[in-house]
Amino acid sequence: LKQERKKTEMRVRSTLIFLTSATAASASSTDLHNIANIFKPVTTPGKLDYDSAMLSIWVCTAIFVIVASVLVYALVRYRRKGNDDLQEPPQVYGSNQIEAAWTVIPLLIVFVLIMVVARVVASVQNATPPPNALKATIVGHQWWWEIQYPDLGIVTANEVNVPEAGADHQPTFLQLQSSDVIHSFWVPQMGGKLDLIPNRNNLMWLDPKETGTFLGNCAEYCGTQHANMLIRLIVRSKAEFAQWAAEQKKPAVSDASVDGERHVFESLACVNCHAVRGTPANGKFGPDLTHLMSRQTLASGMIPNTRENLRAWLKDPQEIKPGSLMPDMQLSDPQLDALVAYLVTLK
Ligand SMILES: [Cu+2]
């Protein structure tokens, strides 16, 4: 477990290094689209963000080159020479042409940049969903993500599944909300960050043109475990997405061979915080567990979803994610065995 946490830590760290230095770092898993990479957008909004950022970078580069060249020219041309008479050169004040030029040109540049950025922001956040759009709502919680598909009757957590845009350009529209403090949804290859704000509904959309798993983070400090509020956005082919959705829509598997174990779960406080659809467990405070085992990770992307990690998590979530809003339940070994045996049936 320690080793896996190290790995996650390394991943987060290399993401940061990557974002600042733009040098490629290699990912551990083959289907991972490298590390969160702002230079490889795979959606229309991502590409628009990228293009407008590049435009301002190039404008700034041009300004830098012009200013630096003039500066270097002046330094060399007017440097102190051997035959210097030590007199000050004639001083020039208030040239109207020069003053006008260095006021108007920057104003024009800023104006163009504002217009470009405003257009991009409007096209991402004020767009009207087309009839074929898939709609999902993402609710930020300290420190995990709730994901609802109201039209499909699906509730899941931490891993956002969306279909590839494909020939019909089907986009996914995300409504971003928060149940507590301000969070920010950011999967760099999908586009820019957008905040999840209590009592507000922010809108963004994406039309991924590649399948695979894309990594992201919460991008607005939201408390002690902010850095472990990771996102996995999984783009599936249309057929695979349909299959995934059909599985998620079903109520929880009811496996008679773990009836006793299920009763242990239902007799504990778990049910006040977690829902397992089709059973009396209907808590809404923590992640929905109906199809827990269909997810790759636990605790918002912190650790791989394996039997051992699941047991370690239940034994003491605070050991893995200090400050997490799931308490250490002081469970006995037989209780832990029963809970794990039951939970792993929730495919
Ligand atoms: Cu956060």
Tab-separated table of C-alpha atoms and ligand atoms in Angstrom:
chain	number	residue	atom	x	y	z
A	1	LEU	CA	0.000	0.000	0.000
A	2	LYS	CA	2.803	2.363	0.984
A	3	GLN	CA	4.464	1.666	-2.323
A	4	GLU	CA	1.284	2.405	-4.225
A	5	ARG	CA	0.880	5.657	-2.375
A	6	LYS	CA	4.446	6.514	-3.291
A	7	LYS	CA	3.595	5.813	-6.924
A	8	THR	CA	0.562	8.105	-6.790
A	9	GLU	CA	2.682	10.747	-5.129
A	10	MET	CA	5.287	10.399	-7.834
A	11	ARG	CA	2.608	10.737	-10.443
A	12	VAL	CA	1.261	13.929	-8.948
A	13	ARG	CA	4.759	15.278	-8.617
A	14	SER	CA	5.685	14.420	-12.177
A	15	THR	CA	2.461	16.049	-13.349
A	16	LEU	CA	3.577	19.267	-11.723
A	17	ILE	CA	7.054	19.001	-13.165
A	18	PHE	CA	5.525	18.270	-16.524
A	19	LEU	CA	3.207	21.239	-16.428
A	20	THR	CA	5.995	23.630	-15.584
A	21	SER	CA	8.735	22.310	-17.807
A	22	ALA	CA	6.724	20.818	-20.666
A	23	THR	CA	9.117	17.922	-20.925
A	24	ALA	CA	7.555	14.540	-21.492
A	25	ALA	CA	7.342	12.160	-18.564
A	26	SER	CA	6.330	8.585	-19.159
A	27	ALA	CA	3.193	7.133	-17.611
A	28	SER	CA	3.089	3.797	-15.872
A	29	SER	CA	0.021	2.376	-17.574
A	30	THR	CA	-0.154	2.034	-21.333
A	31	ASP	CA	-3.668	3.380	-21.855
A	32	LEU	CA	-2.975	6.447	-19.750
A	33	HIS	CA	-2.661	9.414	-22.014
A	34	ASN	CA	0.690	10.275	-20.682
A	35	ILE	CA	0.462	12.752	-17.833
A	36	ALA	CA	-2.023	15.600	-17.705
A	37	ASN	CA	-0.742	17.417	-20.759
A	38	ILE	CA	-1.868	20.948	-21.592
A	39	PHE	CA	-0.107	20.760	-24.957
A	40	LYS	CA	-2.179	17.891	-26.357
A	41	PRO	CA	-5.843	18.924	-26.257
A	42	VAL	CA	-8.263	16.276	-27.577
A	43	THR	CA	-11.497	18.290	-27.546
A	44	THR	CA	-12.787	21.382	-29.371
A	45	PRO	CA	-12.837	23.528	-26.185
A	46	GLY	CA	-9.366	22.243	-25.329
A	47	LYS	CA	-8.096	23.203	-28.764
A	48	LEU	CA	-9.698	26.675	-28.502
A	49	ASP	CA	-8.026	27.212	-25.113
A	50	TYR	CA	-4.733	26.000	-26.488
A	51	ASP	CA	-4.921	28.263	-29.558
A	52	SER	CA	-5.789	31.380	-27.581
A	53	ALA	CA	-2.996	30.649	-25.079
A	54	MET	CA	-0.557	30.166	-27.954
A	55	LEU	CA	-1.706	33.437	-29.535
A	56	SER	CA	-0.905	35.394	-26.366
A	57	ILE	CA	2.396	33.563	-25.965
A	58	TRP	CA	3.397	34.512	-29.524
A	59	VAL	CA	2.259	38.124	-29.102
A	60	CYS	CA	4.275	38.379	-25.882
A	61	THR	CA	7.272	36.753	-27.561
A	62	ALA	CA	7.129	39.260	-30.430
A	63	ILE	CA	6.939	42.181	-27.983
A	64	PHE	CA	9.861	40.778	-26.018
A	65	VAL	CA	11.995	40.336	-29.136
A	66	ILE	CA	11.261	43.884	-30.386
A	67	VAL	CA	11.882	45.542	-27.004
A	68	ALA	CA	15.008	43.492	-26.302
A	69	SER	CA	16.467	44.227	-29.769
A	70	VAL	CA	15.927	47.972	-29.435
A	71	LEU	CA	17.474	47.838	-25.978
A	72	VAL	CA	20.524	45.901	-27.128
A	73	TYR	CA	20.917	48.176	-30.168
A	74	ALA	CA	20.837	51.287	-27.949
A	75	LEU	CA	23.315	49.775	-25.491
A	76	VAL	CA	25.799	48.974	-28.222
A	77	ARG	CA	25.293	51.984	-30.467
A	78	TYR	CA	25.420	54.577	-27.677
A	79	ARG	CA	27.895	52.922	-25.333
A	80	ARG	CA	30.626	55.115	-23.856
A	81	LYS	CA	33.463	55.464	-26.345
A	82	GLY	CA	37.095	56.564	-26.113
A	83	ASN	CA	36.482	60.035	-27.569
A	84	ASP	CA	33.526	60.748	-25.230
A	85	ASP	CA	33.312	64.456	-24.311
A	86	LEU	CA	31.406	63.509	-21.100
A	87	GLN	CA	28.576	65.912	-22.078
A	88	GLU	CA	24.971	64.722	-21.785
A	89	PRO	CA	23.358	64.111	-25.190
A	90	PRO	CA	20.423	66.397	-26.158
A	91	GLN	CA	17.329	65.423	-24.112
A	92	VAL	CA	14.051	64.901	-25.984
A	93	TYR	CA	10.689	65.432	-24.254
A	94	GLY	CA	7.161	64.771	-25.427
A	95	SER	CA	7.237	63.460	-28.944
A	96	ASN	CA	3.536	63.219	-29.828
A	97	GLN	CA	4.092	60.522	-32.438
A	98	ILE	CA	6.047	58.262	-30.095
A	99	GLU	CA	3.598	58.780	-27.220
A	100	ALA	CA	0.635	58.028	-29.477
A	101	ALA	CA	2.315	54.914	-30.891
A	102	TRP	CA	3.134	53.349	-27.538
A	103	THR	CA	-0.340	54.039	-26.207
A	104	VAL	CA	-2.398	52.951	-29.192
A	105	ILE	CA	-0.493	49.799	-30.198
A	106	PRO	CA	-0.637	48.146	-26.739
A	107	LEU	CA	-4.318	49.104	-26.446
A	108	LEU	CA	-5.030	47.392	-29.758
A	109	ILE	CA	-3.087	44.290	-28.730
A	110	VAL	CA	-4.915	44.019	-25.400
A	111	PHE	CA	-8.241	44.603	-27.129
A	112	VAL	CA	-7.622	41.788	-29.618
A	113	LEU	CA	-6.561	39.399	-26.833
A	114	ILE	CA	-9.658	40.264	-24.778
A	115	MET	CA	-11.941	39.631	-27.748
A	116	VAL	CA	-10.305	36.291	-28.558
A	117	VAL	CA	-10.474	35.071	-24.954
A	118	ALA	CA	-14.047	36.288	-24.437
A	119	ARG	CA	-15.128	34.421	-27.548
A	120	VAL	CA	-13.521	31.191	-26.374
A	121	VAL	CA	-15.006	31.481	-22.867
A	122	ALA	CA	-18.468	32.156	-24.280
A	123	SER	CA	-18.303	29.256	-26.720
A	124	VAL	CA	-17.382	26.848	-23.908
A	125	GLN	CA	-19.538	28.113	-21.029
A	126	ASN	CA	-22.612	29.566	-22.754
A	127	ALA	CA	-23.122	26.843	-25.337
A	128	THR	CA	-26.581	25.330	-25.785
A	129	PRO	CA	-26.513	21.529	-25.676
A	130	PRO	CA	-27.489	19.976	-29.022
A	131	PRO	CA	-30.257	17.323	-28.879
A	132	ASN	CA	-27.796	14.422	-28.950
A	133	ALA	CA	-25.686	15.741	-26.064
A	134	LEU	CA	-24.983	13.484	-23.107
A	135	LYS	CA	-25.602	15.339	-19.854
A	136	ALA	CA	-23.751	14.766	-16.623
A	137	THR	CA	-23.637	16.628	-13.339
A	138	ILE	CA	-20.452	16.716	-11.317
A	139	VAL	CA	-20.737	17.621	-7.650
A	140	GLY	CA	-17.554	18.493	-5.784
A	141	HIS	CA	-17.259	17.152	-2.232
A	142	GLN	CA	-14.396	17.420	0.225
A	143	TRP	CA	-12.450	15.411	-1.218
A	144	TRP	CA	-14.072	13.395	-3.951
A	145	TRP	CA	-16.288	13.824	-7.003
A	146	GLU	CA	-19.898	12.714	-7.324
A	147	ILE	CA	-20.946	12.075	-10.922
A	148	GLN	CA	-24.600	11.852	-11.936
A	149	TYR	CA	-26.128	11.119	-15.320
A	150	PRO	CA	-29.698	12.304	-14.685
A	151	ASP	CA	-31.033	11.087	-18.062
A	152	LEU	CA	-29.510	7.638	-17.589
A	153	GLY	CA	-30.298	7.203	-13.883
A	154	ILE	CA	-26.651	6.621	-13.025
A	155	VAL	CA	-24.713	7.861	-9.995
A	156	THR	CA	-21.035	7.101	-9.612
A	157	ALA	CA	-17.889	8.691	-8.224
A	158	ASN	CA	-14.421	9.936	-9.115
A	159	GLU	CA	-14.210	8.398	-12.583
A	160	VAL	CA	-16.001	10.373	-15.277
A	161	ASN	CA	-17.007	8.106	-18.152
A	162	VAL	CA	-17.891	9.763	-21.444
A	163	PRO	CA	-18.349	8.567	-25.021
A	164	GLU	CA	-15.937	9.475	-27.800
A	165	ALA	CA	-17.467	12.261	-29.921
A	166	GLY	CA	-17.376	10.186	-33.112
A	167	ALA	CA	-18.973	10.931	-36.487
A	168	ASP	CA	-22.125	12.472	-34.968
A	169	HIS	CA	-19.997	14.896	-32.896
A	170	GLN	CA	-21.859	13.920	-29.738
A	171	PRO	CA	-20.648	16.231	-26.976
A	172	THR	CA	-20.870	15.675	-23.216
A	173	PHE	CA	-22.217	18.656	-21.286
A	174	LEU	CA	-21.103	18.913	-17.684
A	175	GLN	CA	-22.926	20.864	-15.005
A	176	LEU	CA	-20.550	21.672	-12.197
A	177	GLN	CA	-21.871	22.060	-8.654
A	178	SER	CA	-20.511	21.874	-5.128
A	179	SER	CA	-21.913	20.524	-1.888
A	180	ASP	CA	-19.491	22.386	0.353
A	181	VAL	CA	-16.643	24.681	-0.698
A	182	ILE	CA	-15.290	25.851	-4.041
A	183	HIS	CA	-13.538	23.164	-6.078
A	184	SER	CA	-12.292	23.310	-9.639
A	185	PHE	CA	-12.629	20.670	-12.322
A	186	TRP	CA	-9.530	20.330	-14.454
A	187	VAL	CA	-8.610	17.589	-16.883
A	188	PRO	CA	-6.031	19.485	-18.945
A	189	GLN	CA	-6.490	17.604	-22.217
A	190	MET	CA	-10.246	18.274	-22.116
A	191	GLY	CA	-9.927	22.045	-21.739
A	192	GLY	CA	-9.518	24.740	-19.116
A	193	LYS	CA	-10.396	24.731	-15.436
A	194	LEU	CA	-13.883	25.567	-14.289
A	195	ASP	CA	-14.909	26.120	-10.673
A	196	LEU	CA	-17.597	24.170	-8.828
A	197	ILE	CA	-19.262	26.793	-6.650
A	198	PRO	CA	-21.924	26.242	-3.954
A	199	ASN	CA	-25.378	27.421	-5.150
A	200	ARG	CA	-24.195	27.914	-8.694
A	201	ASN	CA	-24.382	25.882	-11.831
A	202	ASN	CA	-21.369	26.176	-14.102
A	203	LEU	CA	-21.458	24.666	-17.536
A	204	MET	CA	-18.750	23.217	-19.750
A	205	TRP	CA	-18.679	20.690	-22.564
A	206	LEU	CA	-16.268	18.336	-24.214
A	207	ASP	CA	-16.186	16.306	-27.400
A	208	PRO	CA	-13.215	13.943	-26.979
A	209	LYS	CA	-11.746	12.750	-30.236
A	210	GLU	CA	-9.616	10.008	-28.665
A	211	THR	CA	-10.420	7.148	-26.321
A	212	GLY	CA	-8.398	6.390	-23.199
A	213	THR	CA	-7.935	7.564	-19.633
A	214	PHE	CA	-7.130	11.211	-19.024
A	215	LEU	CA	-5.917	12.432	-15.661
A	216	GLY	CA	-6.956	15.574	-13.855
A	217	ASN	CA	-7.001	17.218	-10.433
A	218	CYS	CA	-9.083	19.521	-8.349
A	219	ALA	CA	-7.550	22.885	-9.206
A	220	GLU	CA	-8.845	25.090	-6.396
A	221	TYR	CA	-7.549	24.642	-2.861
A	222	CYS	CA	-10.430	23.094	-0.911
A	223	GLY	CA	-8.938	21.783	2.327
A	224	THR	CA	-6.401	19.284	3.658
A	225	GLN	CA	-6.927	16.560	1.055
A	226	HIS	CA	-7.218	18.891	-1.938
A	227	ALA	CA	-4.080	17.420	-3.493
A	228	ASN	CA	-5.663	13.951	-3.388
A	229	MET	CA	-8.859	14.954	-5.119
A	230	LEU	CA	-7.835	13.358	-8.391
A	231	ILE	CA	-9.992	12.849	-11.467
A	232	ARG	CA	-9.919	10.086	-14.049
A	233	LEU	CA	-11.807	10.896	-17.193
A	234	ILE	CA	-12.363	7.749	-19.228
A	235	VAL	CA	-13.304	8.237	-22.870
A	236	ARG	CA	-14.875	5.090	-24.299
A	237	SER	CA	-15.935	4.189	-27.810
A	238	LYS	CA	-19.697	4.573	-28.324
A	239	ALA	CA	-20.330	0.827	-28.032
A	240	GLU	CA	-18.203	0.513	-24.914
A	241	PHE	CA	-19.865	3.512	-23.333
A	242	ALA	CA	-23.330	2.085	-24.019
A	243	GLN	CA	-22.262	-1.156	-22.400
A	244	TRP	CA	-20.789	0.661	-19.408
A	245	ALA	CA	-23.986	2.716	-18.990
A	246	ALA	CA	-26.195	-0.400	-19.214
A	247	GLU	CA	-24.178	-2.046	-16.424
A	248	GLN	CA	-24.239	1.078	-14.236
A	249	LYS	CA	-28.009	1.469	-14.613
A	250	LYS	CA	-28.655	-1.917	-13.032
A	251	PRO	CA	-29.233	-2.108	-9.278
A	252	ALA	CA	-26.489	-3.736	-7.226
A	253	VAL	CA	-25.726	-7.405	-7.815
A	254	SER	CA	-27.550	-9.427	-5.194
A	255	ASP	CA	-25.327	-12.397	-4.477
A	256	ALA	CA	-27.020	-14.824	-2.061
A	257	SER	CA	-23.690	-16.355	-1.064
A	258	VAL	CA	-22.766	-13.125	0.757
A	259	ASP	CA	-26.127	-12.467	2.444
A	260	GLY	CA	-24.536	-12.696	5.889
A	261	GLU	CA	-21.791	-10.299	4.896
A	262	ARG	CA	-24.331	-7.876	3.432
A	263	HIS	CA	-26.158	-7.867	6.752
A	264	VAL	CA	-22.938	-6.842	8.486
A	265	PHE	CA	-22.660	-3.905	6.084
A	266	GLU	CA	-26.307	-2.963	6.547
A	267	SER	CA	-26.044	-3.161	10.329
A	268	LEU	CA	-23.218	-0.614	10.431
A	269	ALA	CA	-23.238	3.174	9.979
A	270	CYS	CA	-21.964	2.707	6.411
A	271	VAL	CA	-25.562	2.906	5.146
A	272	ASN	CA	-25.999	6.428	6.489
A	273	CYS	CA	-23.249	7.707	4.220
A	274	HIS	CA	-23.247	5.309	1.268
A	275	ALA	CA	-25.899	4.138	-1.183
A	276	VAL	CA	-26.076	0.675	-2.718
A	277	ARG	CA	-29.027	0.838	-5.096
A	278	GLY	CA	-31.535	-1.976	-4.578
A	279	THR	CA	-30.675	-2.316	-0.864
A	280	PRO	CA	-31.695	-0.281	2.206
A	281	ALA	CA	-28.349	1.568	2.035
A	282	ASN	CA	-29.242	5.007	0.707
A	283	GLY	CA	-26.770	7.453	2.300
A	284	LYS	CA	-25.707	10.371	0.108
A	285	PHE	CA	-22.783	11.765	2.070
A	286	GLY	CA	-20.121	9.485	0.581
A	287	PRO	CA	-19.538	7.892	-2.842
A	288	ASP	CA	-22.241	5.597	-4.264
A	289	LEU	CA	-21.065	1.998	-3.867
A	290	THR	CA	-23.614	0.267	-6.147
A	291	HIS	CA	-20.951	-0.595	-8.724
A	292	LEU	CA	-17.867	0.018	-6.604
A	293	MET	CA	-15.820	-2.707	-8.282
A	294	SER	CA	-16.323	-1.195	-11.742
A	295	ARG	CA	-13.993	1.624	-10.695
A	296	GLN	CA	-10.225	1.458	-11.075
A	297	THR	CA	-9.359	3.441	-7.961
A	298	LEU	CA	-10.494	4.225	-4.432
A	299	ALA	CA	-10.575	7.486	-2.496
A	300	SER	CA	-10.690	9.778	-5.522
A	301	GLY	CA	-7.870	8.262	-7.506
A	302	MET	CA	-5.466	7.794	-4.578
A	303	ILE	CA	-5.066	4.013	-4.573
A	304	PRO	CA	-5.847	1.174	-7.005
A	305	ASN	CA	-9.122	-0.576	-6.267
A	306	THR	CA	-7.835	-3.943	-5.060
A	307	ARG	CA	-9.089	-6.246	-2.325
A	308	GLU	CA	-6.094	-5.425	-0.094
A	309	ASN	CA	-6.495	-1.681	-0.539
A	310	LEU	CA	-10.214	-1.903	0.102
A	311	ARG	CA	-9.548	-3.679	3.393
A	312	ALA	CA	-6.866	-1.162	4.365
A	313	TRP	CA	-9.248	1.688	3.544
A	314	LEU	CA	-12.033	0.265	5.709
A	315	LYS	CA	-9.610	-0.527	8.529
A	316	ASP	CA	-8.624	3.110	8.753
A	317	PRO	CA	-9.348	5.654	6.016
A	318	GLN	CA	-7.456	8.238	8.075
A	319	GLU	CA	-4.244	6.272	7.643
A	320	ILE	CA	-4.533	6.541	3.866
A	321	LYS	CA	-6.236	9.917	3.504
A	322	PRO	CA	-5.763	11.893	6.744
A	323	GLY	CA	-8.651	14.267	7.325
A	324	SER	CA	-10.948	12.347	4.989
A	325	LEU	CA	-14.616	12.669	5.930
A	326	MET	CA	-14.972	8.907	6.332
A	327	PRO	CA	-14.218	8.125	9.982
A	328	ASP	CA	-12.081	5.315	11.338
A	329	MET	CA	-14.893	2.921	12.293
A	330	GLN	CA	-12.728	0.780	14.638
A	331	LEU	CA	-13.887	-2.388	12.905
A	332	SER	CA	-12.859	-5.848	14.077
A	333	ASP	CA	-11.067	-8.272	11.772
A	334	PRO	CA	-14.169	-10.456	11.246
A	335	GLN	CA	-16.169	-7.313	10.404
A	336	LEU	CA	-13.508	-6.207	7.934
A	337	ASP	CA	-13.465	-9.638	6.296
A	338	ALA	CA	-17.239	-9.613	5.951
A	339	LEU	CA	-17.339	-6.070	4.529
A	340	VAL	CA	-14.638	-6.788	1.970
A	341	ALA	CA	-16.290	-10.072	0.970
A	342	TYR	CA	-19.553	-8.215	0.369
A	343	LEU	CA	-18.126	-5.110	-1.332
A	344	VAL	CA	-16.094	-7.066	-3.897
A	345	THR	CA	-19.362	-8.544	-5.221
A	346	LEU	CA	-20.553	-5.037	-6.187
A	347	LYS	CA	-19.351	-5.291	-9.762
B	1	CU	CU	-9.564	21.074	-4.276
